[in-house]
PDB file of C-alpha atoms in Angstrom:
ATOM      1  CA  GLY A 128     138.962 114.829  61.982  1.00 54.00           C
ATOM      2  CA  GLN A 129     137.376 116.126  65.137  1.00 66.00           C
ATOM      3  CA  GLN A 130     138.224 119.695  66.167  1.00 77.00           C
ATOM      4  CA  LEU A 131     137.659 121.295  69.556  1.00 91.00           C
ATOM      5  CA  ASN A 132     138.170 124.985  70.245  1.00 94.00           C
ATOM      6  CA  GLN A 133     138.813 125.727  73.882  1.00 96.00           C
ATOM      7  CA  SER A 134     138.759 129.241  75.292  1.00 96.00           C
ATOM      8  CA  PRO A 135     140.154 131.255  76.808  1.00 97.00           C
ATOM      9  CA  GLN A 136     143.731 130.090  76.330  1.00 95.00           C
ATOM     10  CA  SER A 137     144.695 131.426  79.743  1.00 96.00           C
ATOM     11  CA  MET A 138     143.179 133.292  82.671  1.00 96.00           C
ATOM     12  CA  PHE A 139     144.737 135.172  85.569  1.00 97.00           C
ATOM     13  CA  ILE A 140     142.282 135.862  88.375  1.00 96.00           C
ATOM     14  CA  GLN A 141     142.113 136.832  92.016  1.00 97.00           C
ATOM     15  CA  GLU A 142     141.346 134.279  94.701  1.00 97.00           C
ATOM     16  CA  GLY A 143     137.604 134.174  95.357  1.00 97.00           C
ATOM     17  CA  GLU A 144     136.558 135.039  91.802  1.00 97.00           C
ATOM     18  CA  ASP A 145     134.391 132.784  89.676  1.00 97.00           C
ATOM     19  CA  VAL A 146     135.796 131.335  86.443  1.00 97.00           C
ATOM     20  CA  SER A 147     134.144 130.270  83.203  1.00 98.00           C
ATOM     21  CA  MET A 148     135.667 128.456  80.260  1.00 98.00           C
ATOM     22  CA  ASN A 149     134.208 126.671  77.272  1.00 97.00           C
ATOM     23  CA  CYS A 150     134.789 124.238  74.502  1.00 97.00           C
ATOM     24  CA  THR A 151     133.122 124.474  71.105  1.00 96.00           C
ATOM     25  CA  SER A 152     132.994 122.544  67.871  1.00 94.00           C
ATOM     26  CA  SER A 153     131.236 122.673  64.533  1.00 92.00           C
ATOM     27  CA  SER A 154     130.361 118.995  64.962  1.00 92.00           C
ATOM     28  CA  ILE A 155     127.937 117.189  67.245  1.00 93.00           C
ATOM     29  CA  PHE A 156     129.370 115.446  70.280  1.00 93.00           C
ATOM     30  CA  ASN A 157     127.740 112.811  72.461  1.00 92.00           C
ATOM     31  CA  THR A 158     130.256 112.866  75.323  1.00 94.00           C
ATOM     32  CA  TRP A 159     132.002 115.758  77.034  1.00 96.00           C
ATOM     33  CA  LEU A 160     134.684 115.358  79.688  1.00 97.00           C
ATOM     34  CA  TRP A 161     136.586 117.950  81.698  1.00 98.00           C
ATOM     35  CA  TYR A 162     140.065 117.301  83.097  1.00 98.00           C
ATOM     36  CA  LYS A 163     142.565 119.227  85.216  1.00 98.00           C
ATOM     37  CA  GLN A 164     146.304 118.794  84.792  1.00 97.00           C
ATOM     38  CA  ASP A 165     148.921 119.928  87.281  1.00 96.00           C
ATOM     39  CA  PRO A 166     152.458 120.618  85.977  1.00 90.00           C
ATOM     40  CA  GLY A 167     154.328 117.407  85.199  1.00 91.00           C
ATOM     41  CA  GLU A 168     151.364 115.188  86.072  1.00 95.00           C
ATOM     42  CA  GLY A 169     148.664 113.312  84.197  1.00 96.00           C
ATOM     43  CA  PRO A 170     145.213 114.854  83.713  1.00 97.00           C
ATOM     44  CA  VAL A 171     142.619 114.082  86.365  1.00 97.00           C
ATOM     45  CA  LEU A 172     138.997 113.604  85.384  1.00 97.00           C
ATOM     46  CA  LEU A 173     136.735 116.242  86.938  1.00 97.00           C
ATOM     47  CA  ILE A 174     133.323 115.822  85.334  1.00 97.00           C
ATOM     48  CA  ALA A 175     131.761 113.601  82.658  1.00 95.00           C
ATOM     49  CA  LEU A 176     128.647 114.588  80.682  1.00 95.00           C
ATOM     50  CA  TYR A 177     126.584 112.304  78.457  1.00 93.00           C
ATOM     51  CA  LYS A 178     123.286 114.064  77.713  1.00 93.00           C
ATOM     52  CA  ALA A 179     122.482 117.338  75.989  1.00 95.00           C
ATOM     53  CA  GLY A 180     121.483 119.944  78.566  1.00 96.00           C
ATOM     54  CA  GLU A 181     123.010 117.953  81.421  1.00 95.00           C
ATOM     55  CA  LEU A 182     124.361 120.055  84.281  1.00 97.00           C
ATOM     56  CA  THR A 183     126.719 118.296  86.695  1.00 97.00           C
ATOM     57  CA  SER A 184     128.568 119.562  89.744  1.00 97.00           C
ATOM     58  CA  ASN A 185     131.657 118.364  91.557  1.00 96.00           C
ATOM     59  CA  GLY A 186     132.200 120.590  94.599  1.00 97.00           C
ATOM     60  CA  ARG A 187     132.858 124.113  93.365  1.00 97.00           C
ATOM     61  CA  LEU A 188     132.962 122.932  89.756  1.00 98.00           C
ATOM     62  CA  THR A 189     129.925 122.837  87.494  1.00 98.00           C
ATOM     63  CA  ALA A 190     129.906 121.681  83.878  1.00 98.00           C
ATOM     64  CA  GLN A 191     127.183 121.725  81.283  1.00 98.00           C
ATOM     65  CA  PHE A 192     126.605 119.756  78.082  1.00 97.00           C
ATOM     66  CA  GLY A 193     125.382 122.375  75.613  1.00 97.00           C
ATOM     67  CA  ILE A 194     121.865 121.982  74.294  1.00 96.00           C
ATOM     68  CA  THR A 195     123.104 122.084  70.671  1.00 95.00           C
ATOM     69  CA  ARG A 196     125.557 119.229  71.510  1.00 95.00           C
ATOM     70  CA  LYS A 197     128.330 121.320  69.944  1.00 95.00           C
ATOM     71  CA  ASP A 198     129.679 122.876  73.112  1.00 96.00           C
ATOM     72  CA  SER A 199     130.350 122.456  76.806  1.00 98.00           C
ATOM     73  CA  PHE A 200     131.084 124.841  79.656  1.00 98.00           C
ATOM     74  CA  LEU A 201     132.987 124.601  82.926  1.00 98.00           C
ATOM     75  CA  ASN A 202     132.512 127.004  85.805  1.00 98.00           C
ATOM     76  CA  ILE A 203     134.597 127.214  88.959  1.00 98.00           C
ATOM     77  CA  SER A 204     133.133 129.187  91.824  1.00 98.00           C
ATOM     78  CA  ALA A 205     135.089 130.993  94.539  1.00 98.00           C
ATOM     79  CA  SER A 206     138.508 130.058  93.146  1.00 97.00           C
ATOM     80  CA  ILE A 207     141.365 129.142  95.468  1.00 97.00           C
ATOM     81  CA  PRO A 208     145.117 128.923  94.804  1.00 95.00           C
ATOM     82  CA  SER A 209     145.047 125.133  94.371  1.00 95.00           C
ATOM     83  CA  ASP A 210     142.743 125.579  91.355  1.00 97.00           C
ATOM     84  CA  VAL A 211     145.860 126.593  89.414  1.00 97.00           C
ATOM     85  CA  GLY A 212     146.523 124.273  86.492  1.00 97.00           C
ATOM     86  CA  ILE A 213     145.514 123.510  82.934  1.00 96.00           C
ATOM     87  CA  TYR A 214     141.905 122.555  82.291  1.00 97.00           C
ATOM     88  CA  PHE A 215     141.204 120.382  79.259  1.00 96.00           C
ATOM     89  CA  CYS A 216     137.945 119.574  77.621  1.00 96.00           C
ATOM     90  CA  ALA A 217     137.592 116.314  75.732  1.00 95.00           C
ATOM     91  CA  GLY A 218     134.756 115.091  73.599  1.00 94.00           C
ATOM     92  CA  ARG A 219     133.650 112.101  71.630  1.00 92.00           C
ATOM     93  CA  GLN A 220     132.034 113.032  68.364  1.00 89.00           C
ATOM     94  CA  SER A 221     128.993 111.146  67.180  1.00 82.00           C
ATOM     95  CA  GLY A 222     130.202 108.289  64.976  1.00 81.00           C
ATOM     96  CA  TYR A 223     133.722 108.253  66.394  1.00 84.00           C
ATOM     97  CA  SER A 224     135.090 105.821  68.955  1.00 83.00           C
ATOM     98  CA  THR A 225     137.880 107.883  70.539  1.00 89.00           C
ATOM     99  CA  LEU A 226     138.195 111.245  72.291  1.00 91.00           C
ATOM    100  CA  THR A 227     139.476 114.550  70.960  1.00 92.00           C
ATOM    101  CA  PHE A 228     141.095 116.996  73.367  1.00 93.00           C
ATOM    102  CA  GLY A 229     141.060 120.776  73.378  1.00 94.00           C
ATOM    103  CA  LYS A 230     144.360 122.618  73.796  1.00 93.00           C
ATOM    104  CA  GLY A 231     143.580 123.599  77.354  1.00 94.00           C
ATOM    105  CA  THR A 232     142.915 126.700  79.456  1.00 96.00           C
ATOM    106  CA  MET A 233     145.710 127.672  81.812  1.00 96.00           C
ATOM    107  CA  LEU A 234     144.326 129.075  85.050  1.00 97.00           C
ATOM    108  CA  LEU A 235     146.423 131.169  87.398  1.00 97.00           C
ATOM    109  CA  VAL A 236     145.003 132.315  90.749  1.00 96.00           C
ATOM    110  CA  SER A 237     146.517 135.133  92.733  1.00 93.00           C
ATOM    111  CA  PRO A 238     146.162 134.864  96.542  1.00 89.00           C
TER     112      PRO A 238
ATOM    113  CA  ASP B  54     144.753 101.123  95.270  1.00 60.00           C
ATOM    114  CA  GLY B  55     143.400 101.027  91.702  1.00 68.00           C
ATOM    115  CA  GLY B  56     145.105 103.081  89.069  1.00 94.00           C
ATOM    116  CA  ILE B  57     147.522 103.439  86.227  1.00 97.00           C
ATOM    117  CA  THR B  58     151.281 103.372  86.635  1.00 97.00           C
ATOM    118  CA  GLN B  59     153.850 104.590  84.167  1.00 97.00           C
ATOM    119  CA  SER B  60     157.545 104.133  84.496  1.00 91.00           C
ATOM    120  CA  PRO B  61     159.988 105.692  84.537  1.00 93.00           C
ATOM    121  CA  LYS B  62     158.922 109.274  85.290  1.00 95.00           C
ATOM    122  CA  TYR B  63     161.922 110.687  83.396  1.00 96.00           C
ATOM    123  CA  LEU B  64     163.795 108.989  80.571  1.00 95.00           C
ATOM    124  CA  PHE B  65     166.847 110.147  78.667  1.00 94.00           C
ATOM    125  CA  ARG B  66     168.054 108.572  75.444  1.00 92.00           C
ATOM    126  CA  LYS B  67     170.520 109.236  72.685  1.00 92.00           C
ATOM    127  CA  GLU B  68     169.256 109.863  69.191  1.00 92.00           C
ATOM    128  CA  GLY B  69     169.013 106.674  67.162  1.00 91.00           C
ATOM    129  CA  GLN B  70     168.064 104.433  70.075  1.00 92.00           C
ATOM    130  CA  ASN B  71     164.708 102.782  70.519  1.00 94.00           C
ATOM    131  CA  VAL B  72     163.107 103.211  73.930  1.00 95.00           C
ATOM    132  CA  THR B  73     160.131 101.479  75.559  1.00 96.00           C
ATOM    133  CA  LEU B  74     157.753 103.211  77.966  1.00 97.00           C
ATOM    134  CA  SER B  75     155.822 101.099  80.430  1.00 97.00           C
ATOM    135  CA  CYS B  76     152.112 101.390  81.271  1.00 98.00           C
ATOM    136  CA  GLU B  77     150.184  99.126  83.648  1.00 98.00           C
ATOM    137  CA  GLN B  78     146.592  99.392  84.895  1.00 97.00           C
ATOM    138  CA  ASN B  79     144.646  97.489  87.547  1.00 96.00           C
ATOM    139  CA  LEU B  80     141.275  99.090  86.834  1.00 95.00           C
ATOM    140  CA  ASN B  81     140.142  96.095  84.782  1.00 94.00           C
ATOM    141  CA  HIS B  82     139.553  98.410  81.814  1.00 94.00           C
ATOM    142  CA  ASP B  83     139.321  96.895  78.374  1.00 93.00           C
ATOM    143  CA  ALA B  84     140.815  99.841  76.492  1.00 94.00           C
ATOM    144  CA  MET B  85     144.202 101.506  76.813  1.00 96.00           C
ATOM    145  CA  TYR B  86     145.681 104.519  75.048  1.00 96.00           C
ATOM    146  CA  TRP B  87     148.913 106.372  74.463  1.00 98.00           C
ATOM    147  CA  TYR B  88     148.984 110.126  74.002  1.00 97.00           C
ATOM    148  CA  ARG B  89     151.737 112.584  73.316  1.00 97.00           C
ATOM    149  CA  GLN B  90     151.690 116.076  74.831  1.00 95.00           C
ATOM    150  CA  ASP B  91     153.882 118.949  73.655  1.00 93.00           C
ATOM    151  CA  PRO B  92     154.064 122.362  75.382  1.00 85.00           C
ATOM    152  CA  GLY B  93     150.927 124.394  74.788  1.00 77.00           C
ATOM    153  CA  GLN B  94     149.254 121.558  72.919  1.00 78.00           C
ATOM    154  CA  GLY B  95     146.384 119.282  73.638  1.00 84.00           C
ATOM    155  CA  LEU B  96     146.790 115.541  73.813  1.00 93.00           C
ATOM    156  CA  ARG B  97     147.370 113.737  70.550  1.00 94.00           C
ATOM    157  CA  LEU B  98     146.496 110.068  70.233  1.00 95.00           C
ATOM    158  CA  ILE B  99     149.335 107.743  69.198  1.00 97.00           C
ATOM    159  CA  TYR B 100     147.814 104.253  69.512  1.00 97.00           C
ATOM    160  CA  TYR B 101     144.920 102.622  71.298  1.00 96.00           C
ATOM    161  CA  SER B 102     143.803  99.097  72.060  1.00 96.00           C
ATOM    162  CA  GLN B 103     140.280  97.950  72.786  1.00 93.00           C
ATOM    163  CA  ILE B 104     141.192  94.354  73.494  1.00 93.00           C
ATOM    164  CA  VAL B 105     144.182  92.097  74.086  1.00 95.00           C
ATOM    165  CA  ASN B 106     146.223  91.332  70.955  1.00 95.00           C
ATOM    166  CA  ASP B 107     144.575  94.110  68.977  1.00 95.00           C
ATOM    167  CA  PHE B 108     145.420  97.797  68.594  1.00 96.00           C
ATOM    168  CA  GLN B 109     144.673 100.717  66.287  1.00 96.00           C
ATOM    169  CA  LYS B 110     146.721 103.638  65.023  1.00 97.00           C
ATOM    170  CA  GLY B 111     145.793 107.056  66.310  1.00 95.00           C
ATOM    171  CA  ASP B 112     146.503 110.419  64.701  1.00 92.00           C
ATOM    172  CA  ILE B 113     150.310 110.348  65.042  1.00 95.00           C
ATOM    173  CA  ALA B 114     151.385 106.668  64.994  1.00 97.00           C
ATOM    174  CA  GLU B 115     154.411 107.077  62.707  1.00 96.00           C
ATOM    175  CA  GLY B 116     157.648 106.200  64.499  1.00 96.00           C
ATOM    176  CA  TYR B 117     155.894 104.396  67.362  1.00 97.00           C
ATOM    177  CA  SER B 118     154.925 100.780  68.034  1.00 97.00           C
ATOM    178  CA  VAL B 119     152.847  99.057  70.719  1.00 98.00           C
ATOM    179  CA  SER B 120     151.865  95.618  71.934  1.00 97.00           C
ATOM    180  CA  ARG B 121     148.954  94.375  74.044  1.00 98.00           C
ATOM    181  CA  GLU B 122     149.769  90.882  75.263  1.00 97.00           C
ATOM    182  CA  LYS B 123     147.991  91.301  78.587  1.00 97.00           C
ATOM    183  CA  LYS B 124     144.884  93.276  79.531  1.00 97.00           C
ATOM    184  CA  GLU B 125     146.834  95.130  82.220  1.00 97.00           C
ATOM    185  CA  SER B 126     149.796  96.219  80.118  1.00 98.00           C
ATOM    186  CA  PHE B 127     150.268  98.416  77.026  1.00 98.00           C
ATOM    187  CA  PRO B 128     153.940  99.304  76.445  1.00 98.00           C
ATOM    188  CA  LEU B 129     154.903 101.947  73.885  1.00 98.00           C
ATOM    189  CA  THR B 130     158.150 101.818  71.905  1.00 97.00           C
ATOM    190  CA  VAL B 131     159.496 105.068  70.527  1.00 96.00           C
ATOM    191  CA  THR B 132     161.631 104.060  67.579  1.00 94.00           C
ATOM    192  CA  SER B 133     164.549 105.850  65.964  1.00 91.00           C
ATOM    193  CA  ALA B 134     162.198 106.638  63.070  1.00 89.00           C
ATOM    194  CA  GLN B 135     160.269 109.138  65.212  1.00 90.00           C
ATOM    195  CA  LYS B 136     161.632 112.524  64.126  1.00 90.00           C
ATOM    196  CA  ASN B 137     160.797 114.542  67.252  1.00 92.00           C
ATOM    197  CA  PRO B 138     160.555 112.076  70.139  1.00 95.00           C
ATOM    198  CA  THR B 139     161.172 114.510  73.012  1.00 96.00           C
ATOM    199  CA  ALA B 140     157.776 114.976  74.671  1.00 96.00           C
ATOM    200  CA  PHE B 141     155.569 114.107  77.634  1.00 97.00           C
ATOM    201  CA  TYR B 142     153.892 110.733  77.101  1.00 98.00           C
ATOM    202  CA  LEU B 143     150.620 109.859  78.796  1.00 98.00           C
ATOM    203  CA  CYS B 144     148.973 106.472  79.092  1.00 98.00           C
ATOM    204  CA  ALA B 145     145.252 106.143  79.795  1.00 97.00           C
ATOM    205  CA  SER B 146     142.637 103.434  80.180  1.00 96.00           C
ATOM    206  CA  SER B 147     138.876 103.323  79.964  1.00 93.00           C
ATOM    207  CA  PRO B 148     135.883 101.068  79.746  1.00 88.00           C
ATOM    208  CA  TRP B 149     134.992 100.223  76.144  1.00 83.00           C
ATOM    209  CA  MET B 150     131.282  99.872  75.549  1.00 78.00           C
ATOM    210  CA  GLN B 151     129.161  99.708  72.408  1.00 74.00           C
ATOM    211  CA  GLY B 152     132.227 100.254  70.264  1.00 72.00           C
ATOM    212  CA  ALA B 153     133.378 103.460  71.933  1.00 73.00           C
ATOM    213  CA  SER B 154     135.551 104.974  74.607  1.00 72.00           C
ATOM    214  CA  TYR B 155     134.089 106.556  77.692  1.00 81.00           C
ATOM    215  CA  GLU B 156     135.772 108.191  80.682  1.00 91.00           C
ATOM    216  CA  GLN B 157     139.509 107.861  80.332  1.00 94.00           C
ATOM    217  CA  TYR B 158     141.807 107.751  83.358  1.00 95.00           C
ATOM    218  CA  PHE B 159     145.411 108.805  83.029  1.00 97.00           C
ATOM    219  CA  GLY B 160     148.716 107.721  84.471  1.00 97.00           C
ATOM    220  CA  PRO B 161     151.283 110.205  85.822  1.00 97.00           C
ATOM    221  CA  GLY B 162     153.193 110.426  82.531  1.00 97.00           C
ATOM    222  CA  THR B 163     156.747 109.835  81.339  1.00 97.00           C
ATOM    223  CA  ARG B 164     158.897 112.716  80.172  1.00 97.00           C
ATOM    224  CA  LEU B 165     161.208 111.500  77.415  1.00 96.00           C
ATOM    225  CA  THR B 166     164.203 113.552  76.381  1.00 96.00           C
ATOM    226  CA  VAL B 167     166.227 112.496  73.344  1.00 94.00           C
ATOM    227  CA  THR B 168     169.515 114.247  72.604  1.00 92.00           C
TER     228      THR B 168
END
């Protein structure tokens, strides 16, 4: 089956710092999605990527579809307390019809 | 307001009882999905449906059943055969194009506790 390795598992940062997290696989993916989940809620789609090398921004968030098609990165600039939550990557592997999810990166932001 | 609704938010059941979780969407999406989330885990796919009256098993379908009689609705039944049913259940929907899923949108989830 499809496997996604998401890192880091958790991060504790100061407000105003930039954050980077990534998702990697040994397989080629043709779709990468990034979601944020608040406690007790459903994940919310942040960014969708469909082409290798694609760089897409959504406010302070920027995500990239890795050029090898085996990884994706999410950056958050100038973090604020409401950025707290779990960030999930999801990908659709070439030849598969459904998504696979990483285990998430828990982000904590100290005011 | 377009979106996905799941009800109830919290559900409590006794062991040995079947329970049905509701999921409705008004996004006009062809595909719907059920995922299970356990603490510290990613989302694991239970069942999905690309079209009315058809559905496919996901990675952990044992002990669950679904139906898709209407495009808008995809209820999930957790049967007594499911060994560890206590979990957070998430429903999602997406367009289905060229035989594949694209951006999935999630409902608010149902937390099921079985004692």
